[in-house]
Amino acid sequence: MSAEANAGKALTVTVEGTSYARIPIRTRVVMPGDDLDAFILEYAKDAVQPGDLLFVTEKIVAITQGRSFKLDTIKPRKLALFLSKYVTRTPYGIGLGMPETMEMALRECGTPRILFAAAVSAVTKAFGRKGDFYRIAGDKARAIDGPTKGTIPPYNQAVVLGPERPREVAARLKSLLGGDLQVAVVDINDLGGNILGSTMDKAGEKRLVAILKDNPLGQGHESTPLGIVRHT
């Protein structure tokens, strides 16, 4: 467990008058075929305390579920090539702004849903409204990760889909670690975040988004895919 915040991040934050530590846990790179439960026991079991909240990035959950695909194995159709041209790329995440990630969105969400999301988004963007594409396409589309300059190899040449059954994963990990804590599977980047599944209620998830909104685990080579939220 790291005793320091990642570069450019703060170790503590105050939300609604309460101070929280956000403690990053440094690990090795998760690889396809790794067992998530064994990985969590190796790196988190001795780090968590009663009352903590362990947050796990969605990417390592998905990778251990076999949901990482090498770029050279993905053959985008013409529709993916066309739609990806209209997606805004950012330094924090390529999203569906490349043919390979758009192709995987078409497969994950279905062509009709992606086309409908794209059509609505094209209209509402003209009126200055943003975000409708992902609101309609849903969490599966939002959670798709493509490579960026800061992506750790071998995932700088891969597309990683969102995790399956994240709420069930969170419940299982809570039981694995002894139960006297909370667990959340999170999709957090420098543009914002979502809780994909957790052992908390909606109010707790909303509070967690506020606690993590500055992305304390970072966006590049930090090798901290796990973190702990702890009252200070």
Tab-separated table of N, CA and C in Angstrom, residues 93-216:
chain	number	residue	atom	x	y	z
A	93	GLY	N	-9.108	9.663	-22.074
A	93	GLY	CA	-9.735	8.421	-22.478
A	93	GLY	C	-10.256	8.538	-23.894
A	94	ILE	N	-9.903	7.575	-24.699
A	94	ILE	CA	-10.278	7.658	-26.108
A	94	ILE	C	-11.748	7.335	-26.316
A	95	GLY	N	-12.353	6.672	-25.327
A	95	GLY	CA	-13.760	6.325	-25.447
A	95	GLY	C	-14.026	5.513	-26.697
A	96	LEU	N	-15.045	5.918	-27.434
A	96	LEU	CA	-15.398	5.212	-28.668
A	96	LEU	C	-14.860	5.945	-29.888
A	97	GLY	N	-13.822	6.755	-29.679
A	97	GLY	CA	-13.275	7.568	-30.751
A	97	GLY	C	-12.258	6.873	-31.623
A	98	MET	N	-12.238	5.561	-31.620
A	98	MET	CA	-11.423	4.815	-32.570
A	98	MET	C	-12.250	3.654	-33.095
A	99	PRO	N	-11.995	3.211	-34.320
A	99	PRO	CA	-12.851	2.174	-34.907
A	99	PRO	C	-12.971	0.916	-34.065
A	100	GLU	N	-11.865	0.512	-33.410
A	100	GLU	CA	-11.899	-0.741	-32.643
A	100	GLU	C	-12.805	-0.641	-31.417
A	101	THR	N	-12.757	0.497	-30.714
A	101	THR	CA	-13.631	0.626	-29.548
A	101	THR	C	-15.091	0.773	-29.980
A	102	MET	N	-15.336	1.472	-31.075
A	102	MET	CA	-16.711	1.588	-31.573
A	102	MET	C	-17.243	0.234	-32.024
A	103	GLU	N	-16.388	-0.562	-32.652
A	103	GLU	CA	-16.800	-1.904	-33.055
A	103	GLU	C	-17.225	-2.732	-31.845
A	104	MET	N	-16.463	-2.645	-30.761
A	104	MET	CA	-16.817	-3.408	-29.569
A	104	MET	C	-18.096	-2.880	-28.930
A	105	ALA	N	-18.353	-1.572	-29.056
A	105	ALA	CA	-19.614	-1.013	-28.560
A	105	ALA	C	-20.796	-1.551	-29.359
A	106	LEU	N	-20.623	-1.662	-30.660
A	106	LEU	CA	-21.688	-2.226	-31.501
A	106	LEU	C	-21.979	-3.672	-31.109
A	107	ARG	N	-20.936	-4.411	-30.801
A	107	ARG	CA	-21.124	-5.804	-30.389
A	107	ARG	C	-21.746	-5.914	-29.000
A	108	GLU	N	-21.284	-5.066	-28.074
A	108	GLU	CA	-21.745	-5.136	-26.685
A	108	GLU	C	-23.180	-4.648	-26.532
A	109	CYS	N	-23.494	-3.537	-27.173
A	109	CYS	CA	-24.773	-2.863	-26.937
A	109	CYS	C	-25.814	-3.143	-28.019
A	110	GLY	N	-25.361	-3.632	-29.151
A	110	GLY	CA	-26.272	-3.847	-30.274
A	110	GLY	C	-26.278	-2.649	-31.212
A	111	THR	N	-26.302	-2.933	-32.507
A	111	THR	CA	-26.270	-1.865	-33.507
A	111	THR	C	-27.444	-0.898	-33.376
A	112	PRO	N	-28.691	-1.375	-33.200
A	112	PRO	CA	-29.819	-0.420	-33.107
A	112	PRO	C	-29.643	0.594	-31.969
A	113	ARG	N	-29.179	0.145	-30.822
A	113	ARG	CA	-29.034	1.059	-29.684
A	113	ARG	C	-27.951	2.105	-29.944
A	114	ILE	N	-26.825	1.680	-30.518
A	114	ILE	CA	-25.744	2.619	-30.806
A	114	ILE	C	-26.177	3.620	-31.875
A	115	LEU	N	-26.882	3.159	-32.887
A	115	LEU	CA	-27.364	4.067	-33.929
A	115	LEU	C	-28.363	5.072	-33.365
A	116	PHE	N	-29.253	4.605	-32.495
A	116	PHE	CA	-30.226	5.511	-31.889
A	116	PHE	C	-29.522	6.540	-31.013
A	117	ALA	N	-28.546	6.083	-30.219
A	117	ALA	CA	-27.792	7.002	-29.366
A	117	ALA	C	-27.059	8.038	-30.207
A	118	ALA	N	-26.466	7.603	-31.316
A	118	ALA	CA	-25.734	8.524	-32.188
A	118	ALA	C	-26.675	9.537	-32.830
A	119	ALA	N	-27.861	9.094	-33.237
A	119	ALA	CA	-28.814	9.993	-33.880
A	119	ALA	C	-29.321	11.049	-32.898
A	120	VAL	N	-29.682	10.628	-31.701
A	120	VAL	CA	-30.169	11.575	-30.694
A	120	VAL	C	-29.060	12.557	-30.324
A	121	SER	N	-27.859	12.034	-30.155
A	121	SER	CA	-26.733	12.884	-29.778
A	121	SER	C	-26.442	13.935	-30.841
A	122	ALA	N	-26.545	13.553	-32.103
A	122	ALA	CA	-26.289	14.505	-33.182
A	122	ALA	C	-27.267	15.666	-33.137
A	123	VAL	N	-28.522	15.373	-32.789
A	123	VAL	CA	-29.543	16.423	-32.719
A	123	VAL	C	-29.324	17.305	-31.493
A	124	THR	N	-29.135	16.692	-30.327
A	124	THR	CA	-29.047	17.467	-29.090
A	124	THR	C	-27.744	18.260	-28.989
A	125	LYS	N	-26.671	17.764	-29.601
A	125	LYS	CA	-25.421	18.522	-29.618
A	125	LYS	C	-25.592	19.849	-30.344
A	126	ALA	N	-26.443	19.834	-31.359
A	126	ALA	CA	-26.688	21.064	-32.125
A	126	ALA	C	-27.329	22.141	-31.258
A	127	PHE	N	-27.969	21.726	-30.168
A	127	PHE	CA	-28.600	22.673	-29.244
A	127	PHE	C	-27.749	22.884	-27.986
A	128	GLY	N	-26.492	22.421	-28.029
A	128	GLY	CA	-25.569	22.644	-26.926
A	128	GLY	C	-25.653	21.653	-25.790
A	129	ARG	N	-26.399	20.581	-25.969
A	129	ARG	CA	-26.528	19.584	-24.908
A	129	ARG	C	-25.549	18.444	-25.162
A	130	LYS	N	-24.831	18.028	-24.108
A	130	LYS	CA	-23.843	16.968	-24.236
A	130	LYS	C	-24.205	15.774	-23.359
A	131	GLY	N	-23.646	14.620	-23.706
A	131	GLY	CA	-23.778	13.437	-22.866
A	131	GLY	C	-24.901	12.499	-23.225
A	132	ASP	N	-25.739	12.862	-24.207
A	132	ASP	CA	-26.883	12.008	-24.526
A	132	ASP	C	-26.466	10.678	-25.144
A	133	PHE	N	-25.347	10.675	-25.869
A	133	PHE	CA	-24.927	9.404	-26.480
A	133	PHE	C	-24.748	8.334	-25.416
A	134	TYR	N	-23.963	8.637	-24.372
A	134	TYR	CA	-23.692	7.618	-23.360
A	134	TYR	C	-24.889	7.373	-22.453
A	135	ARG	N	-25.735	8.377	-22.276
A	135	ARG	CA	-26.953	8.163	-21.486
A	135	ARG	C	-27.835	7.120	-22.159
A	136	ILE	N	-27.880	7.153	-23.482
A	136	ILE	CA	-28.723	6.208	-24.218
A	136	ILE	C	-28.005	4.883	-24.443
A	137	ALA	N	-26.728	4.959	-24.821
A	137	ALA	CA	-25.972	3.729	-25.090
A	137	ALA	C	-25.770	2.913	-23.819
A	138	GLY	N	-25.644	3.606	-22.674
A	138	GLY	CA	-25.599	2.914	-21.395
A	138	GLY	C	-24.201	2.657	-20.854
A	139	ASP	N	-24.165	2.037	-19.671
A	139	ASP	CA	-22.914	1.811	-18.960
A	139	ASP	C	-21.952	0.915	-19.741
A	140	LYS	N	-22.485	-0.036	-20.507
A	140	LYS	CA	-21.600	-0.923	-21.258
A	140	LYS	C	-20.757	-0.148	-22.253
A	141	ALA	N	-21.358	0.823	-22.912
A	141	ALA	CA	-20.614	1.644	-23.870
A	141	ALA	C	-19.658	2.581	-23.144
A	142	ARG	N	-20.113	3.173	-22.050
A	142	ARG	CA	-19.302	4.133	-21.298
A	142	ARG	C	-18.053	3.478	-20.711
A	143	ALA	N	-18.151	2.213	-20.357
A	143	ALA	CA	-17.055	1.540	-19.658
A	143	ALA	C	-15.982	0.983	-20.595
A	144	ILE	N	-16.181	1.060	-21.897
A	144	ILE	CA	-15.188	0.520	-22.836
A	144	ILE	C	-13.950	1.405	-22.829
A	145	ASP	N	-12.786	0.777	-22.614
A	145	ASP	CA	-11.508	1.490	-22.547
A	145	ASP	C	-10.656	1.160	-23.759
A	146	GLY	N	-10.171	2.199	-24.420
A	146	GLY	CA	-9.179	2.027	-25.473
A	146	GLY	C	-7.844	2.556	-25.002
A	147	PRO	N	-6.794	2.299	-25.748
A	147	PRO	CA	-5.453	2.724	-25.328
A	147	PRO	C	-5.238	4.222	-25.462
A	148	THR	N	-4.471	4.785	-24.528
A	148	THR	CA	-4.017	6.173	-24.609
A	148	THR	C	-2.507	6.192	-24.398
A	149	LYS	N	-1.912	7.356	-24.453
A	149	LYS	CA	-0.458	7.467	-24.278
A	149	LYS	C	-0.012	6.943	-22.919
A	150	GLY	N	-0.870	7.063	-21.917
A	150	GLY	CA	-0.476	6.655	-20.576
A	150	GLY	C	-0.845	5.238	-20.211
A	151	THR	N	-1.423	4.476	-21.140
A	151	THR	CA	-1.876	3.132	-20.825
A	151	THR	C	-0.689	2.186	-20.638
A	152	ILE	N	-0.748	1.386	-19.576
A	152	ILE	CA	0.324	0.442	-19.272
A	152	ILE	C	0.296	-0.721	-20.266
A	153	PRO	N	1.455	-1.108	-20.840
A	153	PRO	CA	1.501	-2.318	-21.676
A	153	PRO	C	1.099	-3.542	-20.858
A	154	PRO	N	0.457	-4.527	-21.449
A	154	PRO	CA	0.143	-4.671	-22.868
A	154	PRO	C	-1.168	-4.009	-23.295
A	155	TYR	N	-1.789	-3.231	-22.385
A	155	TYR	CA	-3.121	-2.692	-22.683
A	155	TYR	C	-3.075	-1.426	-23.531
A	156	ASN	N	-1.853	-1.003	-23.902
A	156	ASN	CA	-1.723	0.067	-24.892
A	156	ASN	C	-1.969	-0.451	-26.303
A	157	GLN	N	-2.212	-1.752	-26.401
A	157	GLN	CA	-2.566	-2.366	-27.673
A	157	GLN	C	-3.810	-3.244	-27.495
A	158	ALA	N	-4.754	-2.754	-26.699
A	158	ALA	CA	-5.928	-3.570	-26.393
A	158	ALA	C	-7.148	-2.693	-26.138
A	159	VAL	N	-8.302	-3.307	-26.292
A	159	VAL	CA	-9.574	-2.714	-25.883
A	159	VAL	C	-10.106	-3.545	-24.726
A	160	VAL	N	-10.487	-2.882	-23.644
A	160	VAL	CA	-11.028	-3.584	-22.483
A	160	VAL	C	-12.486	-3.173	-22.308
A	161	LEU	N	-13.361	-4.154	-22.285
A	161	LEU	CA	-14.785	-3.895	-22.090
A	161	LEU	C	-15.083	-3.677	-20.610
A	162	GLY	N	-16.286	-3.242	-20.332
A	162	GLY	CA	-16.705	-3.112	-18.947
A	162	GLY	C	-16.865	-4.478	-18.300
A	163	PRO	N	-16.816	-4.539	-16.973
A	163	PRO	CA	-16.924	-5.828	-16.280
A	163	PRO	C	-18.353	-6.361	-16.294
A	164	GLU	N	-18.449	-7.657	-16.201
A	164	GLU	CA	-19.760	-8.295	-16.071
A	164	GLU	C	-20.126	-8.422	-14.595
A	165	ARG	N	-21.398	-8.223	-14.281
A	165	ARG	CA	-21.957	-8.411	-12.941
A	165	ARG	C	-21.140	-7.715	-11.852
A	166	PRO	N	-20.853	-6.419	-12.004
A	166	PRO	CA	-19.997	-5.734	-11.024
A	166	PRO	C	-20.572	-5.704	-9.616
A	167	ARG	N	-21.885	-5.661	-9.480
A	167	ARG	CA	-22.467	-5.663	-8.130
A	167	ARG	C	-22.211	-7.000	-7.438
A	168	GLU	N	-22.321	-8.088	-8.196
A	168	GLU	CA	-22.036	-9.397	-7.623
A	168	GLU	C	-20.557	-9.522	-7.256
A	169	VAL	N	-19.700	-8.953	-8.085
A	169	VAL	CA	-18.261	-8.975	-7.798
A	169	VAL	C	-17.974	-8.236	-6.489
A	170	ALA	N	-18.577	-7.065	-6.329
A	170	ALA	CA	-18.361	-6.287	-5.102
A	170	ALA	C	-18.807	-7.069	-3.871
A	171	ALA	N	-19.969	-7.722	-3.957
A	171	ALA	CA	-20.474	-8.501	-2.823
A	171	ALA	C	-19.544	-9.667	-2.502
A	172	ARG	N	-19.028	-10.308	-3.543
A	172	ARG	CA	-18.128	-11.443	-3.320
A	172	ARG	C	-16.824	-10.998	-2.665
A	173	LEU	N	-16.288	-9.879	-3.121
A	173	LEU	CA	-15.036	-9.390	-2.546
A	173	LEU	C	-15.218	-8.947	-1.100
A	174	LYS	N	-16.372	-8.364	-0.801
A	174	LYS	CA	-16.654	-7.990	0.592
A	174	LYS	C	-16.632	-9.224	1.488
A	175	SER	N	-17.287	-10.289	1.044
A	175	SER	CA	-17.302	-11.529	1.817
A	175	SER	C	-15.897	-12.116	1.929
A	176	LEU	N	-15.138	-12.040	0.853
A	176	LEU	CA	-13.780	-12.577	0.828
A	176	LEU	C	-12.884	-11.895	1.860
A	177	LEU	N	-13.084	-10.591	2.038
A	177	LEU	CA	-12.228	-9.811	2.938
A	177	LEU	C	-12.741	-9.765	4.371
A	178	GLY	N	-13.840	-10.427	4.624
A	178	GLY	CA	-14.311	-10.519	5.997
A	178	GLY	C	-15.616	-9.817	6.282
A	179	GLY	N	-16.078	-8.986	5.346
A	179	GLY	CA	-17.407	-8.409	5.460
A	179	GLY	C	-17.528	-7.122	6.226
A	180	ASP	N	-16.542	-6.752	7.067
A	180	ASP	CA	-16.670	-5.550	7.892
A	180	ASP	C	-16.103	-4.322	7.163
A	181	LEU	N	-16.540	-4.175	5.922
A	181	LEU	CA	-16.125	-3.043	5.089
A	181	LEU	C	-17.071	-2.983	3.903
A	182	GLN	N	-16.909	-1.960	3.071
A	182	GLN	CA	-17.680	-1.846	1.850
A	182	GLN	C	-16.742	-2.003	0.658
A	183	VAL	N	-17.295	-2.414	-0.472
A	183	VAL	CA	-16.512	-2.603	-1.692
A	183	VAL	C	-17.275	-1.989	-2.857
A	184	ALA	N	-16.547	-1.339	-3.758
A	184	ALA	CA	-17.162	-0.754	-4.947
A	184	ALA	C	-16.276	-1.008	-6.159
A	185	VAL	N	-16.908	-1.344	-7.272
A	185	VAL	CA	-16.237	-1.434	-8.570
A	185	VAL	C	-16.506	-0.113	-9.273
A	186	VAL	N	-15.444	0.621	-9.608
A	186	VAL	CA	-15.612	1.996	-10.067
A	186	VAL	C	-15.021	2.209	-11.458
A	187	ASP	N	-15.622	3.140	-12.177
A	187	ASP	CA	-15.108	3.616	-13.461
A	187	ASP	C	-14.837	5.104	-13.284
A	188	ILE	N	-13.591	5.437	-12.958
A	188	ILE	CA	-13.227	6.811	-12.623
A	188	ILE	C	-12.134	7.285	-13.569
A	189	ASN	N	-12.303	8.474	-14.125
A	189	ASN	CA	-11.212	9.088	-14.887
A	189	ASN	C	-11.197	10.580	-14.588
A	190	ASP	N	-10.338	11.310	-15.280
A	190	ASP	CA	-10.178	12.733	-14.966
A	190	ASP	C	-11.345	13.585	-15.445
A	191	LEU	N	-12.319	12.972	-16.096
A	191	LEU	CA	-13.519	13.700	-16.533
A	191	LEU	C	-14.718	13.417	-15.641
A	192	GLY	N	-14.581	12.480	-14.722
A	192	GLY	CA	-15.708	12.146	-13.855
A	192	GLY	C	-15.689	10.671	-13.510
A	193	GLY	N	-16.812	10.152	-13.044
A	193	GLY	CA	-16.815	8.751	-12.669
A	193	GLY	C	-18.198	8.174	-12.450
A	194	ASN	N	-18.242	6.851	-12.409
A	194	ASN	CA	-19.462	6.111	-12.146
A	194	ASN	C	-19.141	4.937	-11.239
A	195	ILE	N	-20.096	4.569	-10.416
A	195	ILE	CA	-19.980	3.364	-9.601
A	195	ILE	C	-20.749	2.278	-10.342
A	196	LEU	N	-20.038	1.262	-10.817
A	196	LEU	CA	-20.678	0.226	-11.624
A	196	LEU	C	-21.377	-0.818	-10.765
A	197	GLY	N	-20.874	-1.009	-9.568
A	197	GLY	CA	-21.483	-1.961	-8.652
A	197	GLY	C	-20.846	-1.823	-7.292
A	198	SER	N	-21.637	-1.956	-6.236
A	198	SER	CA	-21.078	-1.805	-4.894
A	198	SER	C	-21.944	-2.523	-3.874
A	199	THR	N	-21.471	-2.512	-2.630
A	199	THR	CA	-22.230	-3.080	-1.520
A	199	THR	C	-22.930	-1.981	-0.721
A	200	MET	N	-22.963	-0.757	-1.289
A	200	MET	CA	-23.586	0.382	-0.612
A	200	MET	C	-24.944	0.696	-1.206
A	201	ASP	N	-25.669	1.609	-0.535
A	201	ASP	CA	-26.913	2.103	-1.110
A	201	ASP	C	-26.600	3.260	-2.064
A	202	LYS	N	-27.626	3.810	-2.696
A	202	LYS	CA	-27.430	4.858	-3.693
A	202	LYS	C	-26.793	6.104	-3.096
A	203	ALA	N	-27.150	6.428	-1.859
A	203	ALA	CA	-26.575	7.600	-1.211
A	203	ALA	C	-25.069	7.401	-0.997
A	204	GLY	N	-24.690	6.185	-0.597
A	204	GLY	CA	-23.278	5.886	-0.404
A	204	GLY	C	-22.507	5.944	-1.707
A	205	GLU	N	-23.118	5.469	-2.792
A	205	GLU	CA	-22.462	5.521	-4.094
A	205	GLU	C	-22.295	6.970	-4.565
A	206	LYS	N	-23.308	7.780	-4.332
A	206	LYS	CA	-23.209	9.193	-4.718
A	206	LYS	C	-22.093	9.892	-3.946
A	207	ARG	N	-21.984	9.582	-2.657
A	207	ARG	CA	-20.929	10.168	-1.839
A	207	ARG	C	-19.549	9.703	-2.326
A	208	LEU	N	-19.445	8.437	-2.725
A	208	LEU	CA	-18.171	7.920	-3.201
A	208	LEU	C	-17.728	8.618	-4.483
A	209	VAL	N	-18.656	8.885	-5.371
A	209	VAL	CA	-18.318	9.619	-6.600
A	209	VAL	C	-17.723	10.975	-6.245
A	210	ALA	N	-18.299	11.646	-5.252
A	210	ALA	CA	-17.778	12.951	-4.826
A	210	ALA	C	-16.382	12.813	-4.218
A	211	ILE	N	-16.160	11.741	-3.468
A	211	ILE	CA	-14.860	11.521	-2.832
A	211	ILE	C	-13.776	11.254	-3.882
A	212	LEU	N	-14.155	10.601	-4.967
A	212	LEU	CA	-13.176	10.173	-5.968
A	212	LEU	C	-13.172	11.040	-7.226
A	213	LYS	N	-13.883	12.150	-7.218
A	213	LYS	CA	-14.110	12.887	-8.467
A	213	LYS	C	-12.835	13.413	-9.114
A	214	ASP	N	-11.750	13.575	-8.341
A	214	ASP	CA	-10.484	14.029	-8.930
A	214	ASP	C	-9.587	12.864	-9.341
A	215	ASN	N	-10.152	11.650	-9.344
A	215	ASN	CA	-9.442	10.467	-9.826
A	215	ASN	C	-8.116	10.244	-9.089
A	216	PRO	N	-8.158	9.930	-7.797
A	216	PRO	CA	-6.917	9.815	-7.017
A	216	PRO	C	-6.000	8.676	-7.440
